[in-house]
C-alpha angles and dihedrals in degrees: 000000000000115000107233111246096240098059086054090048094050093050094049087050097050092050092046083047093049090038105255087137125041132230112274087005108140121253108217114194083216091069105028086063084056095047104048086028094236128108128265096272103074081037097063095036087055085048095054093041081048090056095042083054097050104248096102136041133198108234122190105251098005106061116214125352138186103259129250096220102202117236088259092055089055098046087054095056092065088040083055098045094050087058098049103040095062080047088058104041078053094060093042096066099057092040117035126118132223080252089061098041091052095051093045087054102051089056093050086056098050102040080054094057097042082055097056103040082051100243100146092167091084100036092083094054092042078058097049092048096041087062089041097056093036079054099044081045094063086083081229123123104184090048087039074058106043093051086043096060085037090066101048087052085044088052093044105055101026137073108214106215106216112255114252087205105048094154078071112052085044091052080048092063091038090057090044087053096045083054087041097046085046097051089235094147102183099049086051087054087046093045096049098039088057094040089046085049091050092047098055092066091066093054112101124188112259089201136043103249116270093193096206100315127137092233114153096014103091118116120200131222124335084018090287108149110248111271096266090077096044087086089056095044093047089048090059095051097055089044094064112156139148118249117247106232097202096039097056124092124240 
């Protein structure tokens, strides 16, 4: 049975996020097949949804690599997410369902009891699912979109410091839900766009700028990537393994 392209593509995104492959590091198709244990088609059409998204490029010579965001690239990403969550916390507000607002709540909950008993380890997943869910509840699929592939760039070139303060970044959601759950569309902008501005303090960058350079993309003769990849590339090929359709996050 085919394995359905998104769930490639998912699975090649997650593993560029987390650092499987390097910056600049080629993507053969070849490998990619062994790795996911599906053939070269989903592959390439992964490859081709990644570079729309901005994680590959297509360099003469070398095929698709894994991109070198500058540091530009990667600033205006925050400045970027701090103009479309209070957008989606908006919109929130005048969309959302009781399904939505359950599910918000329950986070909220429970992002409040891991503060105060002090366990920190889930807090960063509970966050990641809070934004998910107020986007899912603008009622809005292209920006539910648009902040979910934020936050994978986001992920991928940032280091979140944990918060030393998580009771209140977690106050901070109740108080954008209350607004949610009320309709009251503007304080739920306000609320998001100061908690979005907080929250970038916290972002440090995962690479030393590359502004704009080619550094780390060269490939050396017969199109084979410099030494220095071969480590990556060797540890892919040992990690083969099929995606699990039903496993993987969209």
């Amino acid at each position: 049975m085919r394995i359905p392209a998104h769930s490639v593509c998912t699975a090649i995104r997650d593993d560029i996020v987390s650092g499987v492959y390097e910056r600049g590091g080629r993507l053969t198709e070849e490998l990619l097949a062994r790795r996911y244990g599906v053939s070269r088609v989903p592959v390439r059409e992964a490859l081709r949804t990644l570079e729309a998204e901005g994680f590959v490029v297509t360099r003469r010579h070398a095929g698709a690599c894994v991109a070198e965001p500058t540091e530009q690239e990667a600033a205006d990403l925050l400045e970027i997410r701090m103009l479309l969550e209070p957008l989606g916390a908006a919109r929130a507000a005048q969309r959302r369902t009781e399904a939505h607002l359950k599910v918000l709540r329950g986070l909220v909950r429970l992002g409040q009891e891991r503060s105060r008993r002090g366990r920190t380890e889930d807090l960063r997943s509970l966050d990641g699912w809070f934004h998910e869910t107020l986007a899912q509840s603008s009622g809005s699929p292209g920006l539910t979109s648009l902040l979910t592939q934020l936050r994978h760039k986001i992920a991928w070139m940032y280091v979140v410091e944990t918060s030393a303060t998580p009771a209140e970044t977690w106050a901070e959601h109740a108080a954008i839900v209350d607004a949610v759950a009320r309709g009251d569309a503007e304080r739920a902008r306000s609320l998001a766009a100061a908690h979005a501005e907080r929250s970038t303090t916290a972002h440090r960058p995962r690479f030393t700028p590359q502004a704009g350079s080619q550094a780390g993309s060269q490939v050396g003769p017969q199109g084979r990537p410099q030494a220095r990849r071969v480590a990556s590339r060797d540890r892919v090929r040992d990690s083969q393994h099929a995606v699990n359709t039903a496993g993987l996050r969209h």
